[in-house]
Every structure is written in C-alpha cells, then in structure tokens.
Amino acid sequence: MRVMVTGAAGMLGRAVTAEYAGRKAEVIALGRHELDVTDLGRARRVIGAHRPDIVVNCAAYTNVDGAETEIRRAFLCNGLGARNLAVACRETGAVLVHISTDYVFDGKKSGPYGIYDDPRPLNVYGSSKLWGERALALIEGRYYLVRTSWLFGPGGNNFVTTLLRLVQGGGEVRVVNDQTGSPTYTLDLARAVADLTLTGCCGIYHVTNQGNTTWYGFAEEILKKSDLRIVLTPCSTEETGRPARRPQNSVLDPFPLEETVGYLLPAWQDALARYMDSIPGK
C-alpha cells in the first residue's frame, strides 16, 4: 500500500505518517515545500508521479483568529487545497482522506452533532473548512471526510504544551469555561484514520476521543496530571476578546465509527495521560 501524507510536518501529519509506516506501508510524507496543495497543477503532477493508493490531507490553515483577517489564505489552503487534491485523486484513482473540524458547526445544538447535521460555521476558519468539504462532494471521487476536534499530541504547539508553558511562570491563568468539546490525541486519531481506510467504507466520520469537557475542565485535568500548583480561573469566551467566534458546543457524535472499524477512541482523560507521560520533563 502506498500512502501520501500532505502537511506531513505538522502535528497530525507526523502522527499519520508514523502510523502508516508502522503498518509497513510505503509512505510519501510531503511538507508544504514538497507539495503546496493550493497549486492545482503541482498537485496533479506530484500525485500523478507517485500514484499513491491513499492520500491523507493533513495540510491546513489552523490559525482560527488569524483567519478573520487572512481570509484568502485560509480559503486557499482549507478550501481550494482540498478541491485540488480531490481532482488529482479522482484522476489517478487514489482515495482521499480529508481532515475537517468541529468548527463547521455553530454550537447551538443541545447535544452532539451527527455526521449529517447541517453545518453553520461561525467564523472564517470554519467557513473555509466547510468550503473544502463541499468541494469534495462536488468532485465525486472516493473520499473519507473525517471531522475531529481540539487536537493535542507530539510535534506541534497545542493546548497542553501552551498551558504547561504558561504555568511555569506562576500567578493566575484564566481559561474559557463556556465552550464544550472533545480533546483528541493525534496518535489515536491517526490509528482510526488508518483503520478507516482499510474498510473501503468511504463517507463522513466524526473521530474524537470519547467524553467531553470545557477548556477549563481540560486545563484542570492537565494540571492534575502534572502535579503543578497554579491558580486556575474560569472565564467566558466574551471576556477573552478573541477575534473569531467559537461554537459553545462542538461535541461530535461518533456514529457510525464503531460500527465501521469496530471500536471507539479511548476517553480523552486516558489519551491525555498517555500523552503527558511522553513529554520529557513535564
């Protein structure tokens, strides 16, 4: 099996690359300099030359607040990039795995979002990811659309490492307590992605670690597992003054993930413990 990973230098790209390599797949790991997904001609040439069986698209513009002003850049990468890969994959017969986000939803639903709930993004980042999702459907190739949320893991900045860095200085740390979602470990997500591609059951999937919490609850668990003592204060999203609006509820319903691959991801607390055990000198 030949697998191409775009955005391979990023946090999720590294995890996906390692997962497939551990399964003895031939992995072609490409960073932005090797494959700029916003360039249709280049996407066609690179995918046409390597002829992968599977392309896992981890390339993304992920600066949620930055997207509010860098609108074109966000839509180029998250929207047009997905379309370009879908076109190139359709032409070569490759299966595309595209990673999307919980932020395509507006957060107004009282319960978890199912795979066919209507997306209504609140911010430019979510809108750009939705553009990519809809482009895949229009191209009509074979694809897996995987929505996930609140990623953490080795090889990149994330909420866990950011919080641990902040608390080293002591004092008070304020954390939002009115957004609810599911923290997701990149290693667990990568395993599920690889298993999904073995099923042949293309479609939309919601893949997160099980359970949900607020960013404040997530922070509490991080501190508990690190044995650090710091004043942690809850605050509202409005108090942070961030440019981009966030959904208050972005919990994703995993159905039919278990019915397809045979399992659900472990609880987010379990995933966090495994990740923190791997951090040197935490």
mmCIF file of C-alpha atoms in Angstrom:
data_model
loop_
_atom_site.group_PDB
_atom_site.id
_atom_site.type_symbol
_atom_site.label_atom_id
_atom_site.label_comp_id
_atom_site.label_asym_id
_atom_site.label_seq_id
_atom_site.Cartn_x
_atom_site.Cartn_y
_atom_site.Cartn_z
ATOM 1 C CA MET A 1 0.000 0.000 0.000
ATOM 2 C CA ARG A 2 1.364 3.417 -0.977
ATOM 3 C CA VAL A 3 0.182 6.328 1.169
ATOM 4 C CA MET A 4 0.863 10.014 0.582
ATOM 5 C CA VAL A 5 0.545 12.385 3.531
ATOM 6 C CA THR A 6 0.242 16.121 2.862
ATOM 7 C CA GLY A 7 1.075 18.562 5.628
ATOM 8 C CA ALA A 8 3.378 15.845 6.960
ATOM 9 C CA ALA A 9 5.493 18.256 9.013
ATOM 10 C CA GLY A 10 2.536 19.242 11.186
ATOM 11 C CA MET A 11 1.342 17.659 14.415
ATOM 12 C CA LEU A 12 -1.286 15.399 12.847
ATOM 13 C CA GLY A 13 0.755 14.791 9.699
ATOM 14 C CA ARG A 14 3.583 13.362 11.768
ATOM 15 C CA ALA A 15 1.237 11.057 13.649
ATOM 16 C CA VAL A 16 -0.405 9.795 10.436
ATOM 17 C CA THR A 17 2.981 9.249 8.801
ATOM 18 C CA ALA A 18 4.222 7.242 11.783
ATOM 19 C CA GLU A 19 1.007 5.185 11.961
ATOM 20 C CA TYR A 20 1.138 4.056 8.335
ATOM 21 C CA ALA A 21 4.904 3.490 8.474
ATOM 22 C CA GLY A 22 4.353 1.253 11.498
ATOM 23 C CA ARG A 23 1.982 -0.802 9.374
ATOM 24 C CA LYS A 24 4.724 -1.290 6.756
ATOM 25 C CA ALA A 25 3.029 0.934 4.190
ATOM 26 C CA GLU A 26 5.153 2.849 1.712
ATOM 27 C CA VAL A 27 4.701 6.393 2.987
ATOM 28 C CA ILE A 28 5.373 9.504 0.941
ATOM 29 C CA ALA A 29 5.464 12.304 3.530
ATOM 30 C CA LEU A 30 5.253 15.755 1.968
ATOM 31 C CA GLY A 31 5.500 19.128 3.653
ATOM 32 C CA ARG A 32 4.357 22.406 2.119
ATOM 33 C CA HIS A 33 7.594 22.867 0.192
ATOM 34 C CA GLU A 34 7.246 19.455 -1.439
ATOM 35 C CA LEU A 35 3.555 19.909 -2.208
ATOM 36 C CA ASP A 36 1.711 23.198 -1.966
ATOM 37 C CA VAL A 37 -1.880 21.952 -2.072
ATOM 38 C CA THR A 38 -3.127 25.347 -3.260
ATOM 39 C CA ASP A 39 -1.387 24.753 -6.624
ATOM 40 C CA LEU A 40 -3.650 22.557 -8.778
ATOM 41 C CA GLY A 41 -1.008 21.864 -11.405
ATOM 42 C CA ARG A 42 1.522 20.814 -8.806
ATOM 43 C CA ALA A 43 -0.991 18.598 -7.016
ATOM 44 C CA ARG A 44 -1.734 16.842 -10.296
ATOM 45 C CA ARG A 45 1.957 16.387 -11.132
ATOM 46 C CA VAL A 46 3.018 15.120 -7.705
ATOM 47 C CA ILE A 47 0.113 12.722 -7.230
ATOM 48 C CA GLY A 48 0.370 11.616 -10.866
ATOM 49 C CA ALA A 49 4.073 10.867 -10.448
ATOM 50 C CA HIS A 50 3.789 8.911 -7.188
ATOM 51 C CA ARG A 51 0.446 7.189 -7.900
ATOM 52 C CA PRO A 52 -0.488 6.639 -4.237
ATOM 53 C CA ASP A 53 -3.352 4.362 -3.255
ATOM 54 C CA ILE A 54 -4.359 6.768 -0.469
ATOM 55 C CA VAL A 55 -3.776 10.487 0.076
ATOM 56 C CA VAL A 56 -4.269 11.741 3.637
ATOM 57 C CA ASN A 57 -4.651 15.510 3.628
ATOM 58 C CA CYS A 58 -3.293 16.967 6.860
ATOM 59 C CA ALA A 59 -2.361 20.281 5.230
ATOM 60 C CA ALA A 60 -4.413 23.062 6.780
ATOM 61 C CA TYR A 61 -4.504 26.678 7.828
ATOM 62 C CA THR A 62 -5.381 26.330 11.528
ATOM 63 C CA ASN A 63 -4.996 29.852 12.968
ATOM 64 C CA VAL A 64 -8.636 30.394 13.909
ATOM 65 C CA ASP A 65 -8.201 34.036 14.927
ATOM 66 C CA GLY A 66 -5.745 34.801 12.143
ATOM 67 C CA ALA A 67 -8.226 33.591 9.543
ATOM 68 C CA GLU A 68 -10.509 36.513 10.369
ATOM 69 C CA THR A 69 -8.056 38.805 8.579
ATOM 70 C CA GLU A 70 -6.182 36.304 6.382
ATOM 71 C CA ILE A 71 -9.372 35.214 4.683
ATOM 72 C CA ARG A 72 -7.892 34.445 1.273
ATOM 73 C CA ARG A 73 -5.062 32.408 2.777
ATOM 74 C CA ALA A 74 -7.496 30.331 4.838
ATOM 75 C CA PHE A 75 -9.755 29.598 1.866
ATOM 76 C CA LEU A 76 -6.815 28.815 -0.409
ATOM 77 C CA CYS A 77 -5.443 26.142 1.911
ATOM 78 C CA ASN A 78 -8.564 24.753 3.589
ATOM 79 C CA GLY A 79 -10.931 25.114 0.647
ATOM 80 C CA LEU A 80 -9.113 25.160 -2.658
ATOM 81 C CA GLY A 81 -6.404 22.824 -1.390
ATOM 82 C CA ALA A 82 -8.970 20.147 -0.634
ATOM 83 C CA ARG A 83 -10.548 20.618 -4.065
ATOM 84 C CA ASN A 84 -7.187 20.341 -5.818
ATOM 85 C CA LEU A 85 -6.335 17.098 -4.067
ATOM 86 C CA ALA A 86 -9.797 15.701 -4.796
ATOM 87 C CA VAL A 87 -9.354 16.440 -8.511
ATOM 88 C CA ALA A 88 -5.885 14.856 -8.635
ATOM 89 C CA CYS A 89 -7.052 11.808 -6.663
ATOM 90 C CA ARG A 90 -10.047 11.272 -8.917
ATOM 91 C CA GLU A 91 -7.810 11.405 -11.994
ATOM 92 C CA THR A 92 -5.388 8.812 -10.601
ATOM 93 C CA GLY A 93 -7.881 6.611 -8.778
ATOM 94 C CA ALA A 94 -6.496 7.375 -5.316
ATOM 95 C CA VAL A 95 -8.706 7.519 -2.239
ATOM 96 C CA LEU A 96 -8.592 10.864 -0.424
ATOM 97 C CA VAL A 97 -8.794 11.220 3.341
ATOM 98 C CA HIS A 98 -9.558 14.837 4.239
ATOM 99 C CA ILE A 99 -9.375 16.118 7.814
ATOM 100 C CA SER A 100 -12.025 18.649 8.774
ATOM 101 C CA THR A 101 -13.217 20.217 12.005
ATOM 102 C CA ASP A 102 -15.940 20.581 14.610
ATOM 103 C CA TYR A 103 -15.900 24.305 13.809
ATOM 104 C CA VAL A 104 -18.110 23.756 10.761
ATOM 105 C CA PHE A 105 -20.985 23.754 13.306
ATOM 106 C CA ASP A 106 -22.442 26.767 15.101
ATOM 107 C CA GLY A 107 -22.604 25.185 18.559
ATOM 108 C CA LYS A 108 -26.285 25.898 19.142
ATOM 109 C CA LYS A 109 -27.406 22.269 19.253
ATOM 110 C CA SER A 110 -28.083 20.927 22.750
ATOM 111 C CA GLY A 111 -26.497 17.523 22.048
ATOM 112 C CA PRO A 112 -23.655 16.079 19.970
ATOM 113 C CA TYR A 113 -23.538 16.836 16.254
ATOM 114 C CA GLY A 114 -24.154 13.937 13.882
ATOM 115 C CA ILE A 115 -22.392 13.492 10.563
ATOM 116 C CA TYR A 116 -25.386 14.789 8.576
ATOM 117 C CA ASP A 117 -26.330 17.736 10.773
ATOM 118 C CA ASP A 118 -26.320 20.979 8.819
ATOM 119 C CA PRO A 119 -23.018 22.851 9.128
ATOM 120 C CA ARG A 120 -23.294 26.548 10.017
ATOM 121 C CA PRO A 121 -19.824 27.868 10.815
ATOM 122 C CA LEU A 122 -19.458 30.956 12.983
ATOM 123 C CA ASN A 123 -16.033 32.061 11.783
ATOM 124 C CA VAL A 124 -13.842 32.279 8.678
ATOM 125 C CA TYR A 125 -11.797 29.226 9.646
ATOM 126 C CA GLY A 126 -14.921 27.060 9.897
ATOM 127 C CA SER A 127 -16.271 28.507 6.656
ATOM 128 C CA SER A 128 -13.031 27.715 4.826
ATOM 129 C CA LYS A 129 -13.098 24.125 6.083
ATOM 130 C CA LEU A 130 -16.724 23.770 5.007
ATOM 131 C CA TRP A 131 -15.779 25.064 1.538
ATOM 132 C CA GLY A 132 -13.299 22.181 1.322
ATOM 133 C CA GLU A 133 -15.880 19.652 2.494
ATOM 134 C CA ARG A 134 -18.360 20.716 -0.168
ATOM 135 C CA ALA A 135 -15.706 20.714 -2.873
ATOM 136 C CA LEU A 136 -15.017 17.038 -2.146
ATOM 137 C CA ALA A 137 -18.674 16.168 -2.638
ATOM 138 C CA LEU A 138 -18.816 18.049 -5.948
ATOM 139 C CA ILE A 139 -15.704 16.352 -7.353
ATOM 140 C CA GLU A 140 -17.352 12.945 -6.785
ATOM 141 C CA GLY A 141 -14.210 10.921 -6.178
ATOM 142 C CA ARG A 142 -13.728 8.341 -3.440
ATOM 143 C CA TYR A 143 -13.069 10.004 -0.095
ATOM 144 C CA TYR A 144 -13.249 9.838 3.671
ATOM 145 C CA LEU A 145 -14.198 13.118 5.332
ATOM 146 C CA VAL A 146 -13.004 12.988 8.939
ATOM 147 C CA ARG A 147 -14.130 15.719 11.328
ATOM 148 C CA THR A 148 -12.243 15.973 14.586
ATOM 149 C CA SER A 149 -11.662 18.484 17.389
ATOM 150 C CA TRP A 150 -9.289 20.022 19.935
ATOM 151 C CA LEU A 151 -6.149 18.207 18.789
ATOM 152 C CA PHE A 152 -3.136 17.639 21.008
ATOM 153 C CA GLY A 153 -0.054 15.484 20.562
ATOM 154 C CA PRO A 154 3.693 15.470 19.948
ATOM 155 C CA GLY A 155 5.368 17.514 17.247
ATOM 156 C CA GLY A 156 3.464 20.786 17.455
ATOM 157 C CA ASN A 157 2.015 23.513 19.642
ATOM 158 C CA ASN A 158 -1.252 22.584 21.332
ATOM 159 C CA PHE A 159 -3.340 23.487 24.363
ATOM 160 C CA VAL A 160 -1.456 21.087 26.649
ATOM 161 C CA THR A 161 2.017 22.420 25.899
ATOM 162 C CA THR A 162 0.781 26.007 25.895
ATOM 163 C CA LEU A 163 -0.787 25.627 29.340
ATOM 164 C CA LEU A 164 2.286 23.905 30.780
ATOM 165 C CA ARG A 165 4.433 26.752 29.475
ATOM 166 C CA LEU A 166 2.128 29.385 30.978
ATOM 167 C CA VAL A 167 2.015 27.848 34.427
ATOM 168 C CA GLN A 168 5.802 27.765 34.700
ATOM 169 C CA GLY A 169 5.660 31.490 35.351
ATOM 170 C CA GLY A 170 3.295 31.096 38.288
ATOM 171 C CA GLY A 171 0.493 33.508 39.039
ATOM 172 C CA GLU A 172 -3.024 33.190 37.654
ATOM 173 C CA VAL A 173 -4.121 31.556 34.402
ATOM 174 C CA ARG A 174 -7.616 32.299 33.045
ATOM 175 C CA VAL A 175 -9.255 29.639 30.872
ATOM 176 C CA VAL A 176 -12.550 29.663 28.975
ATOM 177 C CA ASN A 177 -15.297 27.653 30.647
ATOM 178 C CA ASP A 178 -18.244 28.091 28.247
ATOM 179 C CA GLN A 179 -17.056 26.082 25.237
ATOM 180 C CA THR A 180 -17.585 22.316 25.294
ATOM 181 C CA GLY A 181 -15.823 19.809 23.066
ATOM 182 C CA SER A 182 -13.761 16.621 22.961
ATOM 183 C CA PRO A 183 -9.968 16.815 23.266
ATOM 184 C CA THR A 184 -8.415 14.415 20.745
ATOM 185 C CA TYR A 185 -4.983 12.771 20.751
ATOM 186 C CA THR A 186 -3.333 12.794 17.342
ATOM 187 C CA LEU A 187 -1.957 9.266 17.797
ATOM 188 C CA ASP A 188 -5.441 7.875 18.477
ATOM 189 C CA LEU A 189 -6.870 9.808 15.539
ATOM 190 C CA ALA A 190 -4.134 8.547 13.217
ATOM 191 C CA ARG A 191 -4.864 4.944 14.167
ATOM 192 C CA ALA A 192 -8.575 5.412 13.435
ATOM 193 C CA VAL A 193 -7.828 7.076 10.094
ATOM 194 C CA ALA A 194 -5.635 4.169 9.040
ATOM 195 C CA ASP A 195 -8.245 1.640 10.129
ATOM 196 C CA LEU A 196 -10.997 3.507 8.288
ATOM 197 C CA THR A 197 -9.051 3.351 5.034
ATOM 198 C CA LEU A 198 -8.875 -0.429 5.343
ATOM 199 C CA THR A 199 -12.664 -0.772 5.445
ATOM 200 C CA GLY A 200 -13.453 0.600 1.994
ATOM 201 C CA CYS A 201 -16.463 2.378 3.544
ATOM 202 C CA CYS A 202 -15.968 5.889 2.242
ATOM 203 C CA GLY A 203 -18.044 8.710 3.701
ATOM 204 C CA ILE A 204 -18.222 11.194 6.565
ATOM 205 C CA TYR A 205 -16.933 10.267 10.023
ATOM 206 C CA HIS A 206 -16.631 12.037 13.355
ATOM 207 C CA VAL A 207 -13.471 10.897 15.113
ATOM 208 C CA THR A 208 -12.599 12.220 18.570
ATOM 209 C CA ASN A 209 -11.598 10.773 21.904
ATOM 210 C CA GLN A 210 -14.638 9.896 23.970
ATOM 211 C CA GLY A 211 -16.198 12.203 26.517
ATOM 212 C CA ASN A 212 -16.299 15.967 26.569
ATOM 213 C CA THR A 213 -15.274 18.881 28.717
ATOM 214 C CA THR A 214 -14.685 22.618 28.619
ATOM 215 C CA TRP A 215 -11.284 24.202 28.033
ATOM 216 C CA TYR A 216 -11.262 24.945 31.775
ATOM 217 C CA GLY A 217 -12.021 21.310 32.600
ATOM 218 C CA PHE A 218 -9.295 20.236 30.184
ATOM 219 C CA ALA A 219 -6.866 22.588 31.918
ATOM 220 C CA GLU A 220 -7.805 21.214 35.346
ATOM 221 C CA GLU A 221 -7.030 17.674 34.192
ATOM 222 C CA ILE A 222 -3.700 18.739 32.703
ATOM 223 C CA LEU A 223 -2.657 20.373 35.962
ATOM 224 C CA LYS A 224 -3.800 17.360 37.975
ATOM 225 C CA LYS A 225 -1.672 15.038 35.868
ATOM 226 C CA SER A 226 1.339 17.347 36.002
ATOM 227 C CA ASP A 227 1.275 17.906 39.793
ATOM 228 C CA LEU A 228 1.673 21.630 39.161
ATOM 229 C CA ARG A 229 0.064 24.113 41.517
ATOM 230 C CA ILE A 230 -1.336 27.246 39.941
ATOM 231 C CA VAL A 231 -4.370 29.495 40.334
ATOM 232 C CA LEU A 232 -6.691 28.479 37.503
ATOM 233 C CA THR A 233 -9.614 30.857 36.975
ATOM 234 C CA PRO A 234 -12.598 30.196 34.686
ATOM 235 C CA CYS A 235 -13.748 32.940 32.336
ATOM 236 C CA SER A 236 -16.217 33.421 29.494
ATOM 237 C CA THR A 237 -15.383 33.440 25.794
ATOM 238 C CA GLU A 238 -16.548 37.048 25.610
ATOM 239 C CA GLU A 239 -14.050 38.080 28.277
ATOM 240 C CA THR A 240 -11.107 36.854 26.168
ATOM 241 C CA GLY A 241 -11.833 39.318 23.371
ATOM 242 C CA ARG A 242 -10.689 36.883 20.674
ATOM 243 C CA PRO A 243 -11.445 37.984 17.073
ATOM 244 C CA ALA A 244 -13.128 34.752 15.931
ATOM 245 C CA ARG A 245 -16.397 33.496 17.378
ATOM 246 C CA ARG A 246 -16.326 29.936 18.716
ATOM 247 C CA PRO A 247 -19.166 27.394 18.983
ATOM 248 C CA GLN A 248 -20.285 26.842 22.564
ATOM 249 C CA ASN A 249 -20.951 23.172 21.865
ATOM 250 C CA SER A 250 -18.829 21.324 19.334
ATOM 251 C CA VAL A 251 -19.201 17.770 20.643
ATOM 252 C CA LEU A 252 -19.322 15.265 17.765
ATOM 253 C CA ASP A 253 -21.428 12.099 17.678
ATOM 254 C CA PRO A 254 -19.157 9.223 16.528
ATOM 255 C CA PHE A 255 -21.890 7.125 14.867
ATOM 256 C CA PRO A 256 -21.132 5.088 12.725
ATOM 257 C CA LEU A 257 -17.412 4.887 13.582
ATOM 258 C CA GLU A 258 -17.668 1.897 15.926
ATOM 259 C CA GLU A 259 -19.997 0.129 13.510
ATOM 260 C CA THR A 260 -17.370 0.580 10.782
ATOM 261 C CA VAL A 261 -13.963 -0.001 12.425
ATOM 262 C CA GLY A 262 -15.119 -1.959 15.486
ATOM 263 C CA TYR A 263 -14.175 0.471 18.245
ATOM 264 C CA LEU A 264 -14.404 3.990 19.585
ATOM 265 C CA LEU A 265 -11.387 6.005 20.648
ATOM 266 C CA PRO A 266 -10.459 5.899 24.363
ATOM 267 C CA ALA A 267 -11.638 8.564 26.788
ATOM 268 C CA TRP A 268 -9.871 11.898 26.434
ATOM 269 C CA GLN A 269 -8.547 11.624 30.007
ATOM 270 C CA ASP A 270 -6.828 8.337 29.132
ATOM 271 C CA ALA A 271 -5.387 9.894 25.975
ATOM 272 C CA LEU A 272 -4.128 12.921 27.905
ATOM 273 C CA ALA A 273 -2.393 10.692 30.469
ATOM 274 C CA ARG A 274 -0.583 8.788 27.717
ATOM 275 C CA TYR A 275 0.479 11.980 26.011
ATOM 276 C CA MET A 276 1.739 13.617 29.191
ATOM 277 C CA ASP A 277 3.732 10.504 30.077
ATOM 278 C CA SER A 278 5.588 11.029 26.794
ATOM 279 C CA ILE A 279 6.521 14.679 27.461
ATOM 280 C CA PRO A 280 10.117 14.944 28.722
ATOM 281 C CA GLY A 281 10.471 16.839 31.996
ATOM 282 C CA LYS A 282 6.853 17.951 32.140
#
